Short mmCIF file of C-alpha atoms in Angstrom, two decimals:
data_model
loop_
_atom_site.label_atom_id
_atom_site.label_comp_id
_atom_site.label_asym_id
_atom_site.label_seq_id
_atom_site.Cartn_x
_atom_site.Cartn_y
_atom_site.Cartn_z
CA MET A 1 -1.54 7.20 24.62
CA LEU A 2 -1.96 7.58 20.86
CA ASN A 3 0.91 10.06 20.74
CA LYS A 4 3.19 7.59 22.49
CA ILE A 5 2.24 4.86 20.02
CA TYR A 6 2.81 7.23 17.10
CA ASP A 7 6.21 8.31 18.46
CA TRP A 8 7.18 4.66 18.99
CA VAL A 9 6.28 3.75 15.40
CA ASP A 10 7.80 6.96 13.98
CA GLU A 11 11.09 6.32 15.75
CA ARG A 12 11.40 2.98 13.97
CA LEU A 13 9.81 3.64 10.56
CA ASP A 14 10.10 7.43 10.14
CA ILE A 15 6.46 7.85 9.07
CA THR A 16 6.24 11.60 9.78
CA PRO A 17 7.44 12.67 6.28
CA ILE A 18 4.81 10.39 4.71
CA TRP A 19 2.07 11.75 6.97
CA ARG A 20 3.13 15.36 6.32
CA ASP A 21 3.10 14.76 2.60
CA ILE A 22 -0.53 13.60 2.86
CA ALA A 23 -1.82 16.04 5.47
CA ASP A 24 -0.12 19.16 4.09
CA HIS A 25 -1.11 18.56 0.47
CA GLU A 26 -2.75 21.72 -0.88
CA VAL A 27 -6.27 21.51 -2.30
CA PRO A 28 -7.20 23.82 -5.21
CA GLU A 29 -9.45 26.75 -4.30
CA HIS A 30 -12.22 25.72 -6.70
CA VAL A 31 -12.93 22.55 -4.70
CA ASN A 32 -13.32 24.47 -1.42
CA PRO A 33 -17.05 24.87 -0.60
CA ALA A 34 -16.21 27.97 1.44
CA HIS A 35 -15.13 29.78 -1.74
CA HIS A 36 -17.21 28.14 -4.47
CA PHE A 37 -20.74 26.78 -4.12
CA SER A 38 -20.19 24.44 -7.10
CA ALA A 39 -17.37 22.72 -5.21
CA PHE A 40 -19.83 20.09 -3.95
CA ILE A 41 -19.72 18.37 -7.36
CA TYR A 42 -16.09 17.44 -6.62
CA CYS A 43 -17.19 15.39 -3.58
CA PHE A 44 -18.63 12.46 -5.54
CA GLY A 45 -15.25 10.77 -5.95
CA GLY A 46 -14.58 10.89 -2.23
CA LEU A 47 -18.10 9.71 -1.44
CA THR A 48 -17.65 6.79 -3.84
CA PHE A 49 -14.46 5.77 -2.05
CA PHE A 50 -16.16 6.13 1.35
CA VAL A 51 -19.04 3.84 0.33
CA THR A 52 -16.52 1.41 -1.19
CA VAL A 53 -14.72 1.15 2.15
CA ILE A 54 -18.06 0.43 3.85
CA GLN A 55 -18.75 -2.27 1.27
CA ILE A 56 -15.38 -3.90 1.89
CA LEU A 57 -15.72 -3.86 5.68
CA SER A 58 -19.33 -5.07 5.70
CA GLY A 59 -18.48 -7.72 3.10
CA MET A 60 -15.67 -9.04 5.29
CA PHE A 61 -18.17 -9.40 8.12
CA LEU A 62 -20.68 -11.21 5.89
CA THR A 63 -18.11 -13.75 4.69
CA MET A 64 -17.58 -14.85 8.29
CA TYR A 65 -21.07 -16.37 8.25
CA TYR A 66 -21.84 -17.01 4.58
CA THR A 67 -21.62 -20.55 3.17
CA PRO A 68 -21.11 -20.70 -0.64
CA ASP A 69 -23.06 -23.94 -1.01
CA ILE A 70 -26.46 -24.42 -2.64
CA GLU A 71 -27.71 -26.38 0.37
CA ASN A 72 -26.68 -23.81 2.96
CA ALA A 73 -26.30 -20.44 1.21
CA TRP A 74 -29.83 -19.22 1.87
CA LYS A 75 -29.80 -20.72 5.38
CA SER A 76 -26.55 -18.91 6.24
CA VAL A 77 -27.97 -15.59 5.02
CA TYR A 78 -31.15 -16.18 7.05
CA TYR A 79 -29.08 -17.03 10.13
CA LEU A 80 -26.91 -13.96 9.64
CA GLN A 81 -29.88 -11.65 9.29
CA ASN A 82 -32.03 -13.05 12.08
CA GLU A 83 -29.71 -14.61 14.64
CA VAL A 84 -26.38 -12.75 14.53
CA ALA A 85 -26.10 -9.56 16.56
CA PHE A 86 -26.30 -6.52 14.22
CA GLY A 87 -26.34 -8.95 11.28
CA GLU A 88 -29.45 -7.39 9.76
CA ILE A 89 -27.89 -3.93 9.95
CA VAL A 90 -24.60 -4.98 8.39
CA ARG A 91 -26.31 -6.91 5.61
CA GLY A 92 -28.59 -3.93 4.99
CA MET A 93 -25.56 -1.64 4.73
CA HIS A 94 -23.97 -3.99 2.20
CA HIS A 95 -27.20 -4.44 0.24
CA TRP A 96 -28.06 -0.75 -0.10
CA GLY A 97 -24.42 0.27 -0.36
CA ALA A 98 -24.13 -1.85 -3.51
CA SER A 99 -26.66 0.44 -5.19
CA LEU A 100 -25.39 3.64 -3.61
CA VAL A 101 -21.80 3.09 -4.76
CA ILE A 102 -23.00 2.77 -8.38
CA VAL A 103 -25.00 6.00 -8.06
CA MET A 104 -22.05 7.87 -6.56
CA MET A 105 -19.68 6.55 -9.22
CA PHE A 106 -22.13 7.51 -11.98
CA LEU A 107 -22.35 11.07 -10.62
CA HIS A 108 -18.56 11.21 -10.31
CA THR A 109 -18.21 10.04 -13.92
CA LEU A 110 -20.66 12.72 -15.08
CA ARG A 111 -18.68 15.38 -13.22
CA VAL A 112 -15.42 14.26 -14.81
CA PHE A 113 -17.01 14.20 -18.26
CA PHE A 114 -18.84 17.55 -18.15
CA THR A 115 -15.88 19.40 -16.62
CA GLY A 116 -13.55 17.98 -19.27
CA SER A 117 -11.35 16.33 -16.64
CA TYR A 118 -10.74 13.35 -18.94
CA LYS A 119 -8.65 15.42 -21.34
CA LYS A 120 -4.87 15.70 -21.54
CA PRO A 121 -2.96 14.85 -19.39
CA ARG A 122 -5.60 12.74 -17.60
CA GLU A 123 -6.67 10.38 -20.39
CA LEU A 124 -5.07 7.35 -18.72
CA ASN A 125 -6.76 8.10 -15.42
CA TRP A 126 -10.10 8.35 -17.23
CA MET A 127 -9.56 4.87 -18.69
CA VAL A 128 -8.67 3.51 -15.25
CA GLY A 129 -11.84 5.10 -13.87
CA VAL A 130 -13.94 3.43 -16.56
CA MET A 131 -12.38 0.08 -15.67
CA ILE A 132 -13.21 0.71 -12.00
CA PHE A 133 -16.81 1.36 -13.04
CA ILE A 134 -16.90 -1.96 -14.93
CA VAL A 135 -15.44 -3.82 -11.95
CA MET A 136 -18.06 -2.25 -9.67
CA LEU A 137 -20.84 -3.39 -12.00
CA GLY A 138 -19.30 -6.87 -11.96
CA LEU A 139 -19.29 -6.87 -8.16
CA GLY A 140 -22.95 -5.92 -8.13
CA PHE A 141 -23.85 -8.65 -10.63
CA THR A 142 -21.91 -11.44 -8.93
CA GLY A 143 -23.07 -10.46 -5.45
CA TYR A 144 -26.73 -10.54 -6.45
CA LEU A 145 -26.75 -14.34 -6.74
CA LEU A 146 -25.14 -15.10 -3.39
CA PRO A 147 -28.32 -15.07 -1.23
CA TRP A 148 -29.50 -17.94 -3.49
CA ASP A 149 -33.19 -17.06 -3.46
CA MET A 150 -35.60 -17.27 -6.39
CA LYS A 151 -35.29 -13.60 -7.34
CA ALA A 152 -31.50 -13.79 -7.44
CA LEU A 153 -31.60 -17.07 -9.35
CA PHE A 154 -33.84 -15.86 -12.17
CA ALA A 155 -32.18 -12.43 -12.40
CA THR A 156 -28.75 -14.05 -12.69
CA LYS A 157 -30.03 -16.47 -15.33
CA VAL A 158 -31.18 -13.51 -17.44
CA GLY A 159 -27.82 -11.79 -16.93
CA ILE A 160 -25.86 -14.86 -18.00
CA GLU A 161 -28.00 -15.26 -21.12
CA ILE A 162 -27.34 -11.62 -22.01
CA ALA A 163 -23.61 -12.22 -21.56
CA ALA A 164 -23.87 -15.32 -23.74
CA SER A 165 -25.27 -13.21 -26.58
CA VAL A 166 -22.00 -11.27 -26.93
CA PRO A 167 -20.57 -11.99 -30.40
CA PHE A 168 -17.67 -14.47 -30.67
CA ILE A 169 -16.86 -14.74 -26.94
CA GLY A 170 -20.36 -14.99 -25.46
CA GLU A 171 -20.32 -18.74 -24.97
CA TRP A 172 -16.94 -18.58 -23.26
CA ILE A 173 -18.24 -15.91 -20.87
CA LYS A 174 -21.23 -18.11 -20.07
CA ILE A 175 -19.02 -21.10 -19.32
CA LEU A 176 -16.73 -18.93 -17.19
CA LEU A 177 -19.63 -17.69 -15.09
CA ALA A 178 -21.98 -20.66 -14.96
CA GLY A 179 -19.66 -23.60 -15.55
CA ASP A 180 -20.41 -26.48 -17.90
CA ALA A 181 -23.84 -27.13 -16.43
CA THR A 182 -26.88 -26.24 -18.49
CA ILE A 183 -28.66 -24.88 -15.41
CA LEU A 184 -27.47 -22.69 -12.56
CA GLY A 185 -26.16 -24.86 -9.76
CA ALA A 186 -23.39 -25.45 -7.25
CA GLN A 187 -20.62 -24.64 -9.72
CA THR A 188 -22.27 -21.35 -10.63
CA LEU A 189 -22.62 -20.26 -7.02
CA THR A 190 -19.03 -21.20 -6.23
CA ARG A 191 -17.70 -19.28 -9.22
CA PHE A 192 -19.77 -16.21 -8.46
CA PHE A 193 -18.58 -16.28 -4.85
CA ALA A 194 -14.92 -16.59 -5.89
CA ILE A 195 -15.23 -13.81 -8.47
CA HIS A 196 -17.09 -11.56 -6.01
CA VAL A 197 -14.81 -12.10 -3.03
CA PHE A 198 -11.36 -12.67 -4.57
CA PHE A 199 -10.88 -11.76 -8.23
CA LEU A 200 -12.87 -8.53 -8.58
CA PRO A 201 -11.80 -7.03 -5.22
CA ALA A 202 -8.15 -7.67 -6.14
CA ALA A 203 -8.67 -5.91 -9.47
CA LEU A 204 -10.53 -3.08 -7.72
CA LEU A 205 -7.76 -2.44 -5.18
CA GLY A 206 -5.12 -2.39 -7.91
CA LEU A 207 -7.12 0.03 -10.06
CA LEU A 208 -7.90 2.28 -7.09
CA ALA A 209 -4.21 2.44 -6.21
CA ALA A 210 -3.36 3.46 -9.78
CA HIS A 211 -6.24 5.98 -9.77
CA PHE A 212 -5.08 7.66 -6.57
CA ILE A 213 -1.42 7.73 -7.60
CA MET A 214 -2.29 9.49 -10.87
CA ILE A 215 -4.56 11.95 -9.08
CA ARG A 216 -1.71 12.76 -6.71
CA ARG A 217 0.80 13.18 -9.56
CA GLN A 218 -1.49 15.23 -11.81
CA GLY A 219 -3.53 17.06 -9.19
CA ILE A 220 -7.25 17.77 -9.16
CA SER A 221 -8.49 19.10 -12.47
CA GLY A 222 -9.43 22.75 -12.84
CA PRO A 223 -12.95 24.17 -13.11
CA LEU A 224 -14.96 24.10 -16.33
#
């Protein structure tokens, strides 16, 4: 059945050359665990992408039930976790995945740094990777407030005050995140939701596309 579907699509869009280009791409010997025990350190990038995909899919499920409103945000999270089938599992995946993706990305960044993979001709890809790291941290920060409980509220307040202490632009950052209100409220929650669900994911997908294209053009870096 799948072969018939593939043949039907291939006949119209000629996808076989694209698939062959992906499937038949050679992988350097030093990243093959069968030949080199140290090859496992090259897996952190792939693991980061895998967890990112889980975050995207689970996040899409959560947005089907979440209400970005100070009156109903906590109630919608409670309903999702306690009333929706598999809701507790999906929310747990998204919650713990938010921490795991940072750990995987940190390990991937260490591997790139200590193997010198940021050097010529991969300087631009290193900068894109750093921007991806910053976007991921932003996703973690903005997502922390969304359950709208006391822990999230006070932690976000501390984070916003830290951002406000940035020289010259700190006050602008605070207004961007929290709005004009002196306390965290409806405007803050709405902005955090929009940044978390629309702006940062769009930036992340664009940066990931650039990251993968450069990896494909330049190849996987050599061993230390």
